[in-house]
């Protein structure tokens, strides 16, 4: 049986290794900006244009778990370590994480 091809079913779903914007950086250290506001903004900008940002956020919140803010490094899914911890804590309190 042949399936009719439409733009919706010919487009490949986003994939980490193929589409992650940070994977294509010539300098991956951009994603580890320390506390410099302009460097943090530059890293956030990389994430803002990333097609796998939602999946990245879901993955990092789960994988980092209850680790405190200081033990979370770099900008991931557009968020600092402390911001990711706040997201984790909020979801946990709402019962939206196991
Ligand atoms: S959202 Fe940011 S950290 Fe996550 S894969 Fe994309 S560029 Fe990398």
GROMACS .gro file of N, CA and C and ligand atoms in nm:
model
  302
    1UNK      N    1   0.084  -0.119   0.000
    1UNK     CA    2   0.000   0.000   0.000
    1UNK      C    3   0.088   0.125   0.000
    2UNK      N    4   0.058   0.216  -0.086
    2UNK     CA    5   0.134   0.340  -0.095
    2UNK      C    6   0.067   0.448  -0.012
    3UNK      N    7   0.151   0.528   0.053
    3UNK     CA    8   0.100   0.641   0.130
    3UNK      C    9   0.129   0.768   0.055
    4UNK      N   10   0.029   0.848   0.042
    4UNK     CA   11   0.048   0.976  -0.028
    4UNK      C   12   0.141   1.065   0.054
    5UNK      N   13   0.242   1.122  -0.012
    5UNK     CA   14   0.338   1.209   0.056
    5UNK      C   15   0.286   1.352   0.058
    6UNK      N   16   0.280   1.410   0.175
    6UNK     CA   17   0.244   1.551   0.189
    6UNK      C   18   0.360   1.620   0.259
    7UNK      N   19   0.366   1.752   0.255
    7UNK     CA   20   0.475   1.819   0.328
    7UNK      C   21   0.480   1.778   0.474
    8UNK      N   22   0.363   1.754   0.536
    8UNK     CA   23   0.362   1.719   0.678
    8UNK      C   24   0.426   1.584   0.705
    9UNK      N   25   0.406   1.485   0.618
    9UNK     CA   26   0.463   1.354   0.649
    9UNK      C   27   0.594   1.326   0.578
   10UNK      N   28   0.645   1.422   0.503
   10UNK     CA   29   0.778   1.404   0.446
   10UNK      C   30   0.884   1.475   0.530
   11UNK      N   31   0.839   1.566   0.615
   11UNK     CA   32   0.936   1.638   0.699
   11UNK      C   33   0.981   1.548   0.812
   12UNK      N   34   1.111   1.538   0.830
   12UNK     CA   35   1.164   1.454   0.938
   12UNK      C   36   1.144   1.524   1.071
   13UNK      N   37   1.113   1.451   1.178
   13UNK     CA   38   1.102   1.513   1.309
   13UNK      C   39   1.240   1.560   1.355
   14UNK      N   40   1.244   1.664   1.440
   14UNK     CA   41   1.374   1.711   1.488
   14UNK      C   42   1.450   1.601   1.561
   15UNK      N   43   1.580   1.599   1.545
   15UNK     CA   44   1.660   1.499   1.615
   15UNK      C   45   1.778   1.569   1.682
   16UNK      N   46   1.816   1.519   1.801
   16UNK     CA   47   1.922   1.582   1.878
   16UNK      C   48   2.048   1.601   1.798
   17UNK      N   49   2.100   1.491   1.746
   17UNK     CA   50   2.232   1.498   1.684
   17UNK      C   51   2.229   1.575   1.553
   18UNK      N   52   2.118   1.570   1.483
   18UNK     CA   53   2.112   1.639   1.354
   18UNK      C   54   2.078   1.787   1.369
   19UNK      N   55   1.992   1.822   1.466
   19UNK     CA   56   1.935   1.956   1.469
   19UNK      C   57   1.976   2.043   1.588
   20UNK      N   58   2.038   1.989   1.690
   20UNK     CA   59   2.075   2.071   1.806
   20UNK      C   60   2.167   2.184   1.762
   21UNK      N   61   2.124   2.307   1.787
   21UNK     CA   62   2.203   2.423   1.743
   21UNK      C   63   2.340   2.425   1.809
   22UNK      N   64   2.350   2.384   1.935
   22UNK     CA   65   2.478   2.387   2.005
   22UNK      C   66   2.576   2.283   1.950
   23UNK      N   67   2.525   2.181   1.886
   23UNK     CA   68   2.613   2.078   1.830
   23UNK      C   69   2.689   2.129   1.709
   24UNK      N   70   2.642   2.238   1.651
   24UNK     CA   71   2.707   2.292   1.530
   24UNK      C   72   2.799   2.410   1.561
   25UNK      N   73   2.812   2.444   1.690
   25UNK     CA   74   2.896   2.559   1.726
   25UNK      C   75   3.044   2.527   1.701
   26UNK      N   76   3.118   2.623   1.650
   26UNK     CA   77   3.262   2.601   1.635
   26UNK      C   78   3.330   2.613   1.771
   27UNK      N   79   3.267   2.690   1.862
   27UNK     CA   80   3.321   2.703   1.997
   27UNK      C   81   3.213   2.665   2.099
   28UNK      N   82   3.207   2.537   2.140
   28UNK     CA   83   3.104   2.490   2.234
   28UNK      C   84   3.111   2.559   2.371
   29UNK      N   85   3.225   2.622   2.400
   29UNK     CA   86   3.239   2.692   2.529
   29UNK      C   87   3.140   2.807   2.543
   30UNK      N   88   3.083   2.851   2.431
   30UNK     CA   89   2.980   2.956   2.434
   30UNK      C   90   2.867   2.915   2.529
   31UNK      N   91   2.840   2.786   2.539
   31UNK     CA   92   2.729   2.738   2.621
   31UNK      C   93   2.766   2.734   2.770
   32UNK      N   94   2.889   2.769   2.803
   32UNK     CA   95   2.935   2.773   2.944
   32UNK      C   96   2.986   2.914   2.975
   33UNK      N   97   2.894   3.011   2.985
   33UNK     CA   98   2.933   3.152   2.991
   33UNK      C   99   2.972   3.205   3.128
   34UNK      N  100   2.968   3.124   3.231
   34UNK     CA  101   2.996   3.176   3.364
   34UNK      C  102   2.888   3.275   3.406
   35UNK      N  103   2.929   3.384   3.471
   35UNK     CA  104   2.830   3.480   3.521
   35UNK      C  105   2.825   3.609   3.440
   36UNK      N  106   2.890   3.612   3.327
   36UNK     CA  107   2.895   3.732   3.243
   36UNK      C  108   2.762   3.748   3.167
   37UNK      N  109   2.686   3.856   3.196
   37UNK     CA  110   2.552   3.872   3.136
   37UNK      C  111   2.550   3.868   2.984
   38UNK      N  112   2.648   3.932   2.918
   38UNK     CA  113   2.649   3.931   2.771
   38UNK      C  114   2.677   3.792   2.716
   39UNK      N  115   2.763   3.719   2.785
   39UNK     CA  116   2.795   3.583   2.741
   39UNK      C  117   2.674   3.491   2.763
   40UNK      N  118   2.602   3.513   2.874
   40UNK     CA  119   2.481   3.435   2.900
   40UNK      C  120   2.378   3.463   2.791
   41UNK      N  121   2.364   3.590   2.754
   41UNK     CA  122   2.269   3.627   2.649
   41UNK      C  123   2.305   3.561   2.516
   42UNK      N  124   2.434   3.553   2.487
   42UNK     CA  125   2.478   3.490   2.361
   42UNK      C  126   2.443   3.341   2.361
   43UNK      N  127   2.460   3.275   2.475
   43UNK     CA  128   2.426   3.133   2.483
   43UNK      C  129   2.274   3.114   2.473
   44UNK      N  130   2.199   3.201   2.538
   44UNK     CA  131   2.052   3.191   2.529
   44UNK      C  132   2.006   3.208   2.385
   45UNK      N  133   2.076   3.294   2.311
   45UNK     CA  134   2.039   3.317   2.171
   45UNK      C  135   2.058   3.191   2.088
   46UNK      N  136   2.162   3.115   2.117
   46UNK     CA  137   2.182   2.988   2.046
   46UNK      C  138   2.060   2.898   2.069
   47UNK      N  139   2.017   2.886   2.194
   47UNK     CA  140   1.903   2.800   2.227
   47UNK      C  141   1.773   2.853   2.167
   48UNK      N  142   1.760   2.986   2.160
   48UNK     CA  143   1.635   3.044   2.109
   48UNK      C  144   1.607   3.000   1.965
   49UNK      N  145   1.712   2.974   1.891
   49UNK     CA  146   1.692   2.932   1.752
   49UNK      C  147   1.701   2.781   1.733
   50UNK      N  148   1.699   2.706   1.839
   50UNK     CA  149   1.719   2.562   1.832
   50UNK      C  150   1.586   2.487   1.814
   51UNK      N  151   1.576   2.403   1.713
   51UNK     CA  152   1.450   2.332   1.687
   51UNK      C  153   1.420   2.220   1.787
   52UNK      N  154   1.517   2.183   1.869
   52UNK     CA  155   1.490   2.075   1.966
   52UNK      C  156   1.485   2.130   2.109
   53UNK      N  157   1.458   2.257   2.125
   53UNK     CA  158   1.462   2.318   2.258
   53UNK      C  159   1.364   2.254   2.356
   54UNK      N  160   1.243   2.226   2.313
   54UNK     CA  161   1.144   2.167   2.404
   54UNK      C  162   1.189   2.029   2.453
   55UNK      N  163   1.238   1.949   2.361
   55UNK     CA  164   1.286   1.816   2.397
   55UNK      C  165   1.409   1.826   2.486
   56UNK      N  166   1.492   1.926   2.457
   56UNK     CA  167   1.613   1.949   2.537
   56UNK      C  168   1.575   1.984   2.680
   57UNK      N  169   1.477   2.072   2.697
   57UNK     CA  170   1.434   2.112   2.831
   57UNK      C  171   1.379   1.992   2.908
   58UNK      N  172   1.294   1.915   2.841
   58UNK     CA  173   1.236   1.796   2.905
   58UNK      C  174   1.348   1.702   2.950
   59UNK      N  175   1.444   1.681   2.863
   59UNK     CA  176   1.554   1.590   2.893
   59UNK      C  177   1.641   1.640   3.008
   60UNK      N  178   1.676   1.769   3.006
   60UNK     CA  179   1.768   1.819   3.109
   60UNK      C  180   1.700   1.825   3.246
   61UNK      N  181   1.572   1.859   3.249
   61UNK     CA  182   1.502   1.864   3.377
   61UNK      C  183   1.499   1.725   3.439
   62UNK      N  184   1.476   1.625   3.358
   62UNK     CA  185   1.473   1.487   3.407
   62UNK      C  186   1.612   1.439   3.446
   63UNK      N  187   1.710   1.465   3.361
   63UNK     CA  188   1.843   1.409   3.387
   63UNK      C  189   1.915   1.478   3.502
   64UNK      N  190   1.894   1.609   3.520
   64UNK     CA  191   1.960   1.677   3.631
   64UNK      C  192   1.889   1.650   3.763
   65UNK      N  193   1.763   1.618   3.757
   65UNK     CA  194   1.688   1.582   3.877
   65UNK      C  195   1.696   1.688   3.985
   66UNK      N  196   1.721   1.646   4.108
   66UNK     CA  197   1.716   1.734   4.224
   66UNK      C  198   1.848   1.805   4.251
   67UNK      N  199   1.946   1.788   4.163
   67UNK     CA  200   2.074   1.857   4.184
   67UNK      C  201   2.050   2.006   4.207
   68UNK      N  202   2.117   2.064   4.302
   68UNK     CA  203   2.099   2.206   4.332
   68UNK      C  204   2.159   2.293   4.221
   69UNK      N  205   2.118   2.419   4.217
   69UNK     CA  206   2.157   2.511   4.110
   69UNK      C  207   2.306   2.516   4.084
   70UNK      N  208   2.388   2.518   4.189
   70UNK     CA  209   2.532   2.530   4.172
   70UNK      C  210   2.596   2.411   4.105
   71UNK      N  211   2.528   2.296   4.106
   71UNK     CA  212   2.583   2.176   4.046
   71UNK      C  213   2.536   2.157   3.902
   72UNK      N  214   2.466   2.256   3.850
   72UNK     CA  215   2.416   2.249   3.712
   72UNK      C  216   2.500   2.347   3.631
   73UNK      N  217   2.558   2.300   3.524
   73UNK     CA  218   2.654   2.383   3.452
   73UNK      C  219   2.603   2.425   3.314
   74UNK      N  220   2.638   2.545   3.276
   74UNK     CA  221   2.611   2.594   3.142
   74UNK      C  222   2.467   2.635   3.120
   75UNK      N  223   2.445   2.687   3.000
   75UNK     CA  224   2.311   2.721   2.955
   75UNK      C  225   2.259   2.602   2.878
   76UNK      N  226   2.145   2.552   2.920
   76UNK     CA  227   2.081   2.439   2.851
   76UNK      C  228   1.935   2.475   2.832
   77UNK      N  229   1.885   2.454   2.712
   77UNK     CA  230   1.746   2.488   2.679
   77UNK      C  231   1.716   2.634   2.709
   78UNK      N  232   1.816   2.717   2.699
   78UNK     CA  233   1.798   2.861   2.720
   78UNK      C  234   1.798   2.903   2.866
   79UNK      N  235   1.825   2.810   2.957
   79UNK     CA  236   1.816   2.840   3.100
   79UNK      C  237   1.949   2.819   3.171
   80UNK      N  238   1.973   2.903   3.272
   80UNK     CA  239   2.090   2.882   3.358
   80UNK      C  240   2.063   2.763   3.449
   81UNK      N  241   2.165   2.719   3.519
   81UNK     CA  242   2.147   2.609   3.612
   81UNK      C  243   2.045   2.640   3.720
   82UNK      N  244   2.050   2.760   3.773
   82UNK     CA  245   1.954   2.800   3.877
   82UNK      C  246   1.812   2.802   3.821
   83UNK      N  247   1.796   2.854   3.701
   83UNK     CA  248   1.662   2.858   3.640
   83UNK      C  249   1.609   2.717   3.617
   84UNK      N  250   1.697   2.626   3.577
   84UNK     CA  251   1.652   2.487   3.555
   84UNK      C  252   1.611   2.424   3.687
   85UNK      N  253   1.684   2.458   3.793
   85UNK     CA  254   1.647   2.404   3.924
   85UNK      C  255   1.509   2.457   3.966
   86UNK      N  256   1.482   2.585   3.938
   86UNK     CA  257   1.350   2.641   3.971
   86UNK      C  258   1.239   2.570   3.892
   87UNK      N  259   1.265   2.542   3.765
   87UNK     CA  260   1.166   2.469   3.684
   87UNK      C  261   1.144   2.331   3.744
   88UNK      N  262   1.255   2.264   3.779
   88UNK     CA  263   1.246   2.131   3.838
   88UNK      C  264   1.162   2.136   3.966
   89UNK      N  265   1.194   2.229   4.053
   89UNK     CA  266   1.125   2.240   4.183
   89UNK      C  267   0.975   2.267   4.163
   90UNK      N  268   0.943   2.356   4.069
   90UNK     CA  269   0.803   2.388   4.042
   90UNK      C  270   0.727   2.265   3.991
   91UNK      N  271   0.787   2.195   3.896
   91UNK     CA  272   0.719   2.077   3.840
   91UNK      C  273   0.704   1.968   3.946
   92UNK      N  274   0.806   1.956   4.030
   92UNK     CA  275   0.802   1.855   4.136
   92UNK      C  276   0.689   1.887   4.235
   93UNK      N  277   0.681   2.013   4.275
   93UNK     CA  278   0.577   2.053   4.369
   93UNK      C  279   0.437   2.033   4.313
   94UNK      N  280   0.424   2.051   4.179
   94UNK     CA  281   0.295   2.031   4.115
   94UNK      C  282   0.264   1.884   4.091
   95UNK      N  283   0.359   1.798   4.122
   95UNK     CA  284   0.340   1.655   4.098
   95UNK      C  285   0.355   1.618   3.952
   96UNK      N  286   0.424   1.701   3.876
   96UNK     CA  287   0.439   1.674   3.733
   96UNK      C  288   0.569   1.602   3.700
   97UNK      N  289   0.645   1.569   3.803
   97UNK     CA  290   0.767   1.488   3.785
   97UNK      C  291   0.762   1.373   3.883
   98UNK      N  292   0.825   1.264   3.847
   98UNK     CA  293   0.830   1.151   3.940
   98UNK      C  294   0.952   1.160   4.026
   99LIG     S1  295   1.813   2.405   2.332
   99LIG    FE1  296   2.019   2.488   2.357
   99LIG     S2  297   2.130   2.339   2.485
   99LIG    FE2  298   1.945   2.239   2.408
   99LIG     S3  299   2.011   2.130   2.223
   99LIG    FE3  300   1.933   2.330   2.160
   99LIG     S4  301   2.108   2.468   2.154
   99LIG    FE4  302   2.168   2.285   2.270
   0.00000   0.00000   0.00000
